[in-house]
Coordinates of C-alpha atoms in Angstrom, one line a residue:
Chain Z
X114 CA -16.9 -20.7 10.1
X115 CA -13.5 -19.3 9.9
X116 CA -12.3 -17.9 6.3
X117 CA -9.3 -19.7 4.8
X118 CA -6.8 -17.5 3.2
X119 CA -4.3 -19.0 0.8
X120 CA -0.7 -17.2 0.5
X121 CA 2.8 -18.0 0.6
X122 CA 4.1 -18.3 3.8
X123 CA 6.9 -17.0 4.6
X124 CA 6.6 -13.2 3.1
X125 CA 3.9 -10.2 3.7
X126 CA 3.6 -9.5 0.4
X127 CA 0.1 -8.8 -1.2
X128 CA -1.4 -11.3 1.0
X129 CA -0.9 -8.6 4.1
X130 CA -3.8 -6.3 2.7
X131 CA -6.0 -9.1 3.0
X132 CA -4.5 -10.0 6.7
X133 CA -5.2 -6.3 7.5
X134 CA -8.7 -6.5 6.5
X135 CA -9.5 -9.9 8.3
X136 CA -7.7 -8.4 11.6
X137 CA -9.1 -5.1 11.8
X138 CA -12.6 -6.8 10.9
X139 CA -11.9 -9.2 13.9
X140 CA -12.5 -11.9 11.7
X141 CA -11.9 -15.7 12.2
X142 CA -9.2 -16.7 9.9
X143 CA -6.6 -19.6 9.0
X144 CA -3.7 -18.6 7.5
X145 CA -3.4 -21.9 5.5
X146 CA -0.3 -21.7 3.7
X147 CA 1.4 -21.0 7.6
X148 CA 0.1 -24.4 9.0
X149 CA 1.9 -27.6 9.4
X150 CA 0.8 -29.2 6.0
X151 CA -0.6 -26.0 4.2
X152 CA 1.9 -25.8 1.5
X153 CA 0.2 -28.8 -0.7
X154 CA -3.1 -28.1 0.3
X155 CA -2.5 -24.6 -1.2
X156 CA -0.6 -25.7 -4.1
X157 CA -3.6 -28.3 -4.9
X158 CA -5.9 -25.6 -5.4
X159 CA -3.8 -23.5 -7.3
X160 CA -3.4 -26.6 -9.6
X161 CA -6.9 -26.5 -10.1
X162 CA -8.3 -29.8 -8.7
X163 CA -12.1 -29.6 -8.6
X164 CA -11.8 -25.9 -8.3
X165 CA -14.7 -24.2 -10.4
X166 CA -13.4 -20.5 -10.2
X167 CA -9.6 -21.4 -10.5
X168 CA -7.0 -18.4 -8.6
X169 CA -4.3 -17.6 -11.0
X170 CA -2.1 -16.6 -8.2
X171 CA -2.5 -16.3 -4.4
X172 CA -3.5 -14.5 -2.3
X173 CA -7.1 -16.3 -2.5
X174 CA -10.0 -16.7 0.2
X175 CA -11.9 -19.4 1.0
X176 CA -15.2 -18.3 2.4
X177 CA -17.6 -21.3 2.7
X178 CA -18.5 -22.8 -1.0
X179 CA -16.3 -19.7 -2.0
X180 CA -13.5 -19.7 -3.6
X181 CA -12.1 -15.4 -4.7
X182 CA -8.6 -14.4 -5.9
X183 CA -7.4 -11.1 -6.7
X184 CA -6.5 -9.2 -3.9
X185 CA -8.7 -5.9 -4.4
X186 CA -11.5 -8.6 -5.5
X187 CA -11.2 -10.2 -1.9
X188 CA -10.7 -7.1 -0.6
X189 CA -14.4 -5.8 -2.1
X190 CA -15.8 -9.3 -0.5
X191 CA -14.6 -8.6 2.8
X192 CA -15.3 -4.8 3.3
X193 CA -19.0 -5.6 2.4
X194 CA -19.6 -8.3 4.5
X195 CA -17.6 -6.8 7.8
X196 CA -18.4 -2.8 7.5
X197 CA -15.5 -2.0 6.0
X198 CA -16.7 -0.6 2.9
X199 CA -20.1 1.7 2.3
X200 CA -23.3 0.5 1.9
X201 CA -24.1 3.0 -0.8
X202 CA -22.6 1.7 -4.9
X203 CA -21.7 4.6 -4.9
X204 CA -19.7 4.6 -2.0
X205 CA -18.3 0.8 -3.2
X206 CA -17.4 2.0 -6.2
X207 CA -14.9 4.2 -5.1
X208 CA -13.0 2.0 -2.5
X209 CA -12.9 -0.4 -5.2
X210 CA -10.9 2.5 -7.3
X211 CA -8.7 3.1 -4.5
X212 CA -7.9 0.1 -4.0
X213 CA -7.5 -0.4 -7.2
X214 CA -4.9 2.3 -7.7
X215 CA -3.1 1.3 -4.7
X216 CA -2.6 -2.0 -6.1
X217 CA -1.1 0.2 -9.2
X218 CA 1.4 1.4 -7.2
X219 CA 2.2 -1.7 -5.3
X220 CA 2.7 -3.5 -9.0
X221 CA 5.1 -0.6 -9.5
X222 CA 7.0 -0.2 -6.2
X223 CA 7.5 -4.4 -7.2
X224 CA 8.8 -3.9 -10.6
X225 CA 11.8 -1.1 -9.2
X226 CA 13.5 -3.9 -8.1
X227 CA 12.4 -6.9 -11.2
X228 CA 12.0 -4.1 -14.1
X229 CA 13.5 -7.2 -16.9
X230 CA 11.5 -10.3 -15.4
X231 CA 9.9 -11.2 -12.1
X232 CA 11.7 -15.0 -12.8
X233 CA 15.3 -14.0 -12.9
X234 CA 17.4 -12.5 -9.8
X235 CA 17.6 -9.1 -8.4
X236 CA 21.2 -9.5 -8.9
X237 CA 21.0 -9.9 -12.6
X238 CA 19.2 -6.7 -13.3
X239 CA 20.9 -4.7 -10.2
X240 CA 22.3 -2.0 -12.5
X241 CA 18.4 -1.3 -14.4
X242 CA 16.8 -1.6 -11.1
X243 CA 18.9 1.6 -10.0
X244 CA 17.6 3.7 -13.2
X245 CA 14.0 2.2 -12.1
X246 CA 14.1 3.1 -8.7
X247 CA 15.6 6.8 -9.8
X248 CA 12.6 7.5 -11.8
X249 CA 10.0 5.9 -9.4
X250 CA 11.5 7.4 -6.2
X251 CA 11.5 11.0 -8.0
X252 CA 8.0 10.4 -10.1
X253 CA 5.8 8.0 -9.3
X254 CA 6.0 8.1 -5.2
X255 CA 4.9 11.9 -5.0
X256 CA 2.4 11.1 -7.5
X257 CA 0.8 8.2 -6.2
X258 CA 0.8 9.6 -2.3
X259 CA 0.3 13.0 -3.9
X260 CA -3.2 11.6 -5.1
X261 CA -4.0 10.0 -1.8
X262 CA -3.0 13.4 -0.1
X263 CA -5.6 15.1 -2.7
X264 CA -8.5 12.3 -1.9
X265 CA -8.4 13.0 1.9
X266 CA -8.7 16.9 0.7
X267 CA -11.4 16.0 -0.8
X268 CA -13.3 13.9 2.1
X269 CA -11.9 15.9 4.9
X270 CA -10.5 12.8 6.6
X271 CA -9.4 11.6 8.9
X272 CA -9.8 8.7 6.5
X273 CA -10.0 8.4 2.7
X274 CA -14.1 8.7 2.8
X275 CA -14.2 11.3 5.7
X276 CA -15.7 10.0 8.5
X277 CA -15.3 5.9 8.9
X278 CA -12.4 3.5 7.9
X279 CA -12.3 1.5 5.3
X280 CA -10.3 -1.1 3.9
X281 CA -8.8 1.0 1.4
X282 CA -7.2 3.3 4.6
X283 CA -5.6 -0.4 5.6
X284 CA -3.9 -0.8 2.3
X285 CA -2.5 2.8 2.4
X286 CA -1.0 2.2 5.6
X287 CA 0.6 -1.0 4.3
X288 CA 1.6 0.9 1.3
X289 CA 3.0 3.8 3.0
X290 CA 4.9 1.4 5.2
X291 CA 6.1 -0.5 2.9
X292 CA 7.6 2.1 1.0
X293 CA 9.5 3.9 4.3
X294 CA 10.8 0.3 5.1
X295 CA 12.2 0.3 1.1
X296 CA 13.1 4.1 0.3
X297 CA 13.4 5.8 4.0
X298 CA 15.7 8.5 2.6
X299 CA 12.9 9.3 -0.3
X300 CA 9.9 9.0 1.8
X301 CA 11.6 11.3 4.3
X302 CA 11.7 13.6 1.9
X303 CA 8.3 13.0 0.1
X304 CA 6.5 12.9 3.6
X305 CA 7.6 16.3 4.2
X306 CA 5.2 17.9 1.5
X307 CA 1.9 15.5 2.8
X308 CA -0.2 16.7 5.9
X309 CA -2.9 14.1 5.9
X310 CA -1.3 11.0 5.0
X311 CA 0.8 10.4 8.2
X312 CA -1.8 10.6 11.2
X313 CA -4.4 8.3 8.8
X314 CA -1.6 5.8 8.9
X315 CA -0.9 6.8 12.9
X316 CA -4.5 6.1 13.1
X317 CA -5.0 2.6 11.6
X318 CA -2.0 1.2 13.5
X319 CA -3.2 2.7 16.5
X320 CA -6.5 0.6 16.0
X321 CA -6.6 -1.9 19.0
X322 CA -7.0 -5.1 16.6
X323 CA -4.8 -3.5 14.3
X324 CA -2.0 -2.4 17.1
X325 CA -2.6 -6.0 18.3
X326 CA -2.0 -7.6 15.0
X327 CA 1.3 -5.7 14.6
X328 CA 2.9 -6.8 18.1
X329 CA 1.8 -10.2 16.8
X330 CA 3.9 -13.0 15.6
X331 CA 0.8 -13.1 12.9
X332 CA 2.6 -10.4 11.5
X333 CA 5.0 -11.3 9.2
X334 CA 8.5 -8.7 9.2
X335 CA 9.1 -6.9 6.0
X336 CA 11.9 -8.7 3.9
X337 CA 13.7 -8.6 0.7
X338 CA 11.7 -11.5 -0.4
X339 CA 8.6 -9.6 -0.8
X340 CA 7.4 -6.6 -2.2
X341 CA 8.9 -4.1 -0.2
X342 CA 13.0 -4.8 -0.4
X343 CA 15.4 -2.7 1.5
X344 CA 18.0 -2.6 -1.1
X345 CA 20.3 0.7 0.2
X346 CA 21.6 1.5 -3.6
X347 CA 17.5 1.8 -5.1
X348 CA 17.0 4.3 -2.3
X349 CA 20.0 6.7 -3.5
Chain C
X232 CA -28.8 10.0 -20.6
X233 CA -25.7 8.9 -22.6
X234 CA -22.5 7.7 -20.6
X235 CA -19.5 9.8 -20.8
X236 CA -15.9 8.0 -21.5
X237 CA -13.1 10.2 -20.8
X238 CA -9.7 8.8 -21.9
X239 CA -6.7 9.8 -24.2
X240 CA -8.1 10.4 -27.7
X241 CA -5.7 8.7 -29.6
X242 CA -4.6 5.3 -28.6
X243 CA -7.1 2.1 -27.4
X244 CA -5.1 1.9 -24.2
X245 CA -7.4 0.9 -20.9
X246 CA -10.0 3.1 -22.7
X247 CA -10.5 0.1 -25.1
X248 CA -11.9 -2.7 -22.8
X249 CA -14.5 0.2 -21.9
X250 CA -15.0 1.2 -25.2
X251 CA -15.7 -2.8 -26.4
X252 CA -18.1 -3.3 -23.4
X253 CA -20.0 -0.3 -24.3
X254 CA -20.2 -1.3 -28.0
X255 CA -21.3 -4.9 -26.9
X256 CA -24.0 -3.3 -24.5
X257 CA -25.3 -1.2 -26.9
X258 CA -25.3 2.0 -24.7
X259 CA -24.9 4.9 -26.1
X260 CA -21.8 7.3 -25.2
X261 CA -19.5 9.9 -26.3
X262 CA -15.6 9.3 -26.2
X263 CA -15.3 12.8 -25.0
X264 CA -11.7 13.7 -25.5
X265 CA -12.1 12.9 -28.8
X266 CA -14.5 15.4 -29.4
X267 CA -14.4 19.4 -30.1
X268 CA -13.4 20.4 -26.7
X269 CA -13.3 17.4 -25.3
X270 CA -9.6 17.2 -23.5
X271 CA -9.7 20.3 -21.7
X272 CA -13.0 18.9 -20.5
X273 CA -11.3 15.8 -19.0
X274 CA -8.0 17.7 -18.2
X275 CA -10.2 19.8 -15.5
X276 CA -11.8 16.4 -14.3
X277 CA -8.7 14.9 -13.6
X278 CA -7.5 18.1 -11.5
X279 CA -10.0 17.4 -9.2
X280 CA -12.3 20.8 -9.6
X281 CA -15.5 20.2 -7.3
X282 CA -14.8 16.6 -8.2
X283 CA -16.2 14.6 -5.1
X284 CA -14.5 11.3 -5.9
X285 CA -11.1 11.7 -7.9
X286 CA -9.6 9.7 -10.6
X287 CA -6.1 9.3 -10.2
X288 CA -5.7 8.3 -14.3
X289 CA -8.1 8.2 -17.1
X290 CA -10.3 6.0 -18.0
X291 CA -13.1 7.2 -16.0
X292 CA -16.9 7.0 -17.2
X293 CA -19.8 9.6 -16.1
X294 CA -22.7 8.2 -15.7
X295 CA -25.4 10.4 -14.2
X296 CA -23.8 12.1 -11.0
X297 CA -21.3 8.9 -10.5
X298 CA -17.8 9.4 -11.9
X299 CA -16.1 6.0 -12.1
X300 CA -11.9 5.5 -12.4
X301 CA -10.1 2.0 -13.5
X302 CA -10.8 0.2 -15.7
X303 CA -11.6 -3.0 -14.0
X304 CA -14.0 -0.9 -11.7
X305 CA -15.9 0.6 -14.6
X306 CA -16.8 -3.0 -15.8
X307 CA -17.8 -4.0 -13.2
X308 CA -20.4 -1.4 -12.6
X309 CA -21.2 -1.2 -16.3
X310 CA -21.4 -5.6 -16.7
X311 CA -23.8 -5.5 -13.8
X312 CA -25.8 -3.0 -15.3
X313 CA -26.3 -4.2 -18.8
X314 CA -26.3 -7.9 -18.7
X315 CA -22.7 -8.7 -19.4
X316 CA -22.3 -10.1 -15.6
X317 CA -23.6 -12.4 -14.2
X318 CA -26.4 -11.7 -11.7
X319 CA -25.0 -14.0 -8.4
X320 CA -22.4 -12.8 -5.8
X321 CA -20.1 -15.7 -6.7
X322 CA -20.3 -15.6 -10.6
X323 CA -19.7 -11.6 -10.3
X324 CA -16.7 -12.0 -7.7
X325 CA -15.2 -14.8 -10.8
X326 CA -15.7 -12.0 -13.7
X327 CA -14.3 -9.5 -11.6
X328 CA -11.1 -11.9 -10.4
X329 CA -11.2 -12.3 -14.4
X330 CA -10.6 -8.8 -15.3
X331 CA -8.1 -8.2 -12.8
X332 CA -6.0 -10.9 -14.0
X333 CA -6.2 -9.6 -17.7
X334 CA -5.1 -6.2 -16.2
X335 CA -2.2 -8.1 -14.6
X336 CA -1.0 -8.9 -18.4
X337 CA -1.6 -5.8 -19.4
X338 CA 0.3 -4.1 -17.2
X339 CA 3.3 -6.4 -17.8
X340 CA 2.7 -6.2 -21.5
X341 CA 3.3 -2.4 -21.2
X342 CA 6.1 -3.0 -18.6
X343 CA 7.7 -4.9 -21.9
X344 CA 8.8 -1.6 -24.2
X345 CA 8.9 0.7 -20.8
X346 CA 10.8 -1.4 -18.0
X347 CA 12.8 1.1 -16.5
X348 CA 10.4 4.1 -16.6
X349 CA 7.5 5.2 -17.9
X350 CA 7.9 8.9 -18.0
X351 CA 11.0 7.8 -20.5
X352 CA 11.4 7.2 -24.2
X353 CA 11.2 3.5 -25.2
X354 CA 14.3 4.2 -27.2
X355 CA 16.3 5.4 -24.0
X356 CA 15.3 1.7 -22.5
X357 CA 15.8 -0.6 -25.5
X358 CA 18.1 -3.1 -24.3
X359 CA 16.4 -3.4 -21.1
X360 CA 13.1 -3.6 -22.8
X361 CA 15.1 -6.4 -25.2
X362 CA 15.5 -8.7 -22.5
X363 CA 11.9 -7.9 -21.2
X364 CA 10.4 -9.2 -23.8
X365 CA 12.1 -12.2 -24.1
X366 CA 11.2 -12.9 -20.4
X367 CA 7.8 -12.2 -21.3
X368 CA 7.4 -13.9 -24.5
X369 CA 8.3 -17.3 -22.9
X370 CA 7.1 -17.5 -19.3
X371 CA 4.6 -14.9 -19.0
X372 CA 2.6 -15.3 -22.3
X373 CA 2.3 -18.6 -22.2
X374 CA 1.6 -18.4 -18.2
X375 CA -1.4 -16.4 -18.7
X376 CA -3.0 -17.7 -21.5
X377 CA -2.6 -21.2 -20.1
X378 CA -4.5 -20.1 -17.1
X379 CA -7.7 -18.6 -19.9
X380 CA -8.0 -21.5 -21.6
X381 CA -7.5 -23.9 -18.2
X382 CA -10.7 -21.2 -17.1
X383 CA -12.3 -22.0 -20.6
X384 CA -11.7 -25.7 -20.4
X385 CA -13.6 -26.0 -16.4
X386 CA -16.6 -23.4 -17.6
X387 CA -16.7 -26.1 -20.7
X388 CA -17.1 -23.1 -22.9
X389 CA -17.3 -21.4 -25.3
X390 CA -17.4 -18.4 -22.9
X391 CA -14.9 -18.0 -19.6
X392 CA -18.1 -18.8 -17.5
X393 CA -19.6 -20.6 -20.1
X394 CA -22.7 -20.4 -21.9
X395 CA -23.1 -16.7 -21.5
X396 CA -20.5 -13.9 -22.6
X397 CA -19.6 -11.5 -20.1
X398 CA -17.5 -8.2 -20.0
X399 CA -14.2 -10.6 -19.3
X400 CA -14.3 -12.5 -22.7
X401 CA -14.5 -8.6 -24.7
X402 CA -11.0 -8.0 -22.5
X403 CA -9.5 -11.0 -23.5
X404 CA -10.6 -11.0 -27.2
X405 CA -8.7 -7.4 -26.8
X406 CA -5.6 -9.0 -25.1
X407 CA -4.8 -11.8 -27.5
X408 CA -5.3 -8.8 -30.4
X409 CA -3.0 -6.5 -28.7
X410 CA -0.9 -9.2 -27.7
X411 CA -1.1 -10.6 -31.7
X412 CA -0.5 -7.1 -32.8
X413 CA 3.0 -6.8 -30.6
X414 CA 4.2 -10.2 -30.6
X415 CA 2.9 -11.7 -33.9
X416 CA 5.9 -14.3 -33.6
X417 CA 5.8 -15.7 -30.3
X418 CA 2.0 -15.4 -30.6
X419 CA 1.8 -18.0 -33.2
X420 CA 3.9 -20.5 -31.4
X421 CA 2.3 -19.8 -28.1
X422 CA -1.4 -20.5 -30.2
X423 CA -0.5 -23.7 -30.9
X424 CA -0.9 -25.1 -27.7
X425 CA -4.3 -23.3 -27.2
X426 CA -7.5 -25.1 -28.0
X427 CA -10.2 -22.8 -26.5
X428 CA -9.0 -19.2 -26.9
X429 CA -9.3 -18.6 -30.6
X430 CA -12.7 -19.4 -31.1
X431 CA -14.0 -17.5 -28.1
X432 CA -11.9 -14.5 -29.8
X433 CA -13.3 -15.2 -33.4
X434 CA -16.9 -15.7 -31.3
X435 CA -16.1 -12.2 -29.9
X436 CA -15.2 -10.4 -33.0
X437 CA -18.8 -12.1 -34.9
X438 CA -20.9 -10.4 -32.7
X439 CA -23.0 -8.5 -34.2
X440 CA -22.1 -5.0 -32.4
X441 CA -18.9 -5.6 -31.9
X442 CA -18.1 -6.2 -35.6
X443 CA -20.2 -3.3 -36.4
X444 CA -17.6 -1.6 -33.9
X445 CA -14.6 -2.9 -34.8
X446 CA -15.1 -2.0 -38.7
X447 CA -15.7 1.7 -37.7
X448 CA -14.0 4.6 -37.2
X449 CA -14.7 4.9 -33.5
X450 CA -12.2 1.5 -33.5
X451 CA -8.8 3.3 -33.3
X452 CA -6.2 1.0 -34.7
X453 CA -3.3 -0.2 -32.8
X454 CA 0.0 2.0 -32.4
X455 CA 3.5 2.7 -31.1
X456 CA 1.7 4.7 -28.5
X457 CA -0.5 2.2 -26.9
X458 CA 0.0 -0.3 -24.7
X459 CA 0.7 -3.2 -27.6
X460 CA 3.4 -1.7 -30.0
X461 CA 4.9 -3.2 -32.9
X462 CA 9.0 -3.3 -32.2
X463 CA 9.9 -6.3 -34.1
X464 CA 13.3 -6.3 -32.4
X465 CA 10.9 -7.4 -29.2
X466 CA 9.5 -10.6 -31.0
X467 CA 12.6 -12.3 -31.1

């Protein structure tokens, strides 16, 4: 039975990690939210109707009687079931941390541009989304892909457990795309001082499903809707 | 073997919804930065040395050979371990979709006094941190708690999955007190209109560790360091 993932349709947002995983797992899946009549069905849910484990927010999965929200939560779901986490707690533990701190730096790389309120206009908080973007483009990208850098170190790549992809490498990739579509004068620059990060994220989209995904129309195009906004004045 | 928690030694921070799951467990562990010698300790940890699987931030918990980063992560291995998830794939997916959700409002309750940067002072910020709040005092507050007690009224209580307590209702017992401590205004309007929550905190607070706990002096009390701080200028 094909999954049902729930998201809002028109953006990539964090409903692409999940769209990663399913492609690159070869999974059968319904973007819901994308079909002719999706919207309410979605919104239903979300309501709460006769849902037992109610989302707070998409993205969310249906899987059978299932019903799992929370990105890296779905994420954790799916890389069991479809070999794209390890088999070993160990080893399940620590994608879930990556993931975990990816999602950290996706929350952030959202708030550079809605640092006062996620409900009110970019245009109304313009002038503190330049002072945020200073301080995140200067600190927090060389930190966060800094740590990733340091973790394949560690593993000895060409992935961020060595040996075999997981769904934490997907993530990175959308990450570190993400953030060249947003800042490409900054990641220029922070690029420069990585090795290992660059030919993992060569690697995943070099993935036949994953290559295939991208040359899709599945795939959504980055825009200043989502989470990664090409705003020329944040990248200065 | 006792677990080890590594986090800062002086604020509750993320190190607090370990801490509380710990205390509820009844396992034994040392808070090891706050101990003799304890931060250089977790300063080399979090440089990586011979470290196989690298925390990018405290908290992190050693337990055995496993060393465990974020918070949500941690709980979920320490829950499953000592009774405080449930034992089913779906009811351990819900407590982890949960967690992550209170470490959504966490994160934007700290985004609150530190909107533009978190490397900066809050007083270099305090306007923009001004209109933060009030953003978050009215939608965001009410948004999130209105999702708990929406979970507490479909699990029929008194627990978020009902009859049993798991390591989610310790993290929101902690969020409504941090959130209390920072926001005592709003917080008594936005209670008003909550049926559900209080008890399950007061039921949190009577339980026979955790009041043990909480009247000690391994309970550090709030500050303007943490992640809920007292600016009254922010409870508007």
């Amino acid at each position: 039975m094909a999954y049902e993932l729930y998201y809002w349709p028109s953006i990539q947002g964090r409903g692409e990690f999940v769209r990663l995983t399913l492609e690159e797992a070869g999974a059968p899946y319904e973007d819901v939210a994308r079909q002719h009549g999706g919207m309410p069905k979605m919104m239903r849910l979300l309501e709460g109707a006769g849902v037992t484990e109610p989302p707070y927010a998409p993205p969310f999965l249906k899987s059978g009687k299932l019903l799992i929200a929370q990105t890296a939560n779905i994420l954790l779901y799916l890389g069991t079931r479809h070999g794209l986490a390890p088999k070993t707690e160990r080893g399940r533990l620590f994608v879930n941390q990556l993931q975990l701190t990816i999602a950290d730096a996706v929350a952030e790389a959202h708030n550079v541009h809605h640092p006062i309120a996620v409900g009110q206009y970019y245009e109304d908080q313009k002038r503190e989304a330049k002072r945020a973007a200073h301080h995140f483009t200067r600190e927090r990208i060389p930190k966060f892909l800094g740590y990733f850098e340091s973790v394949l170190e560690q593993s000895g790549g060409p992935f961020l457990l060595g040996r075999r992809i997981s769904y934490a490498d997907l993530s990175l990739f959308q990450l570190v795309e993400g953030l060249r579509h947003a800042f490409p004068r900054n990641m220029e620059r922070a690029e420069k001082k990585l090795r290992l990060i660059e030919p993992l994220c060569e690697r995943v989209a070099l993935r036949p499903r994953i290559a295939d995904y991208l040359a899709s129309d599945r795939r959504l195009p980055f825009s200043n809707q989502g989470i990664f906004r090409q705003y020329p004045e944040l990248d200065g």
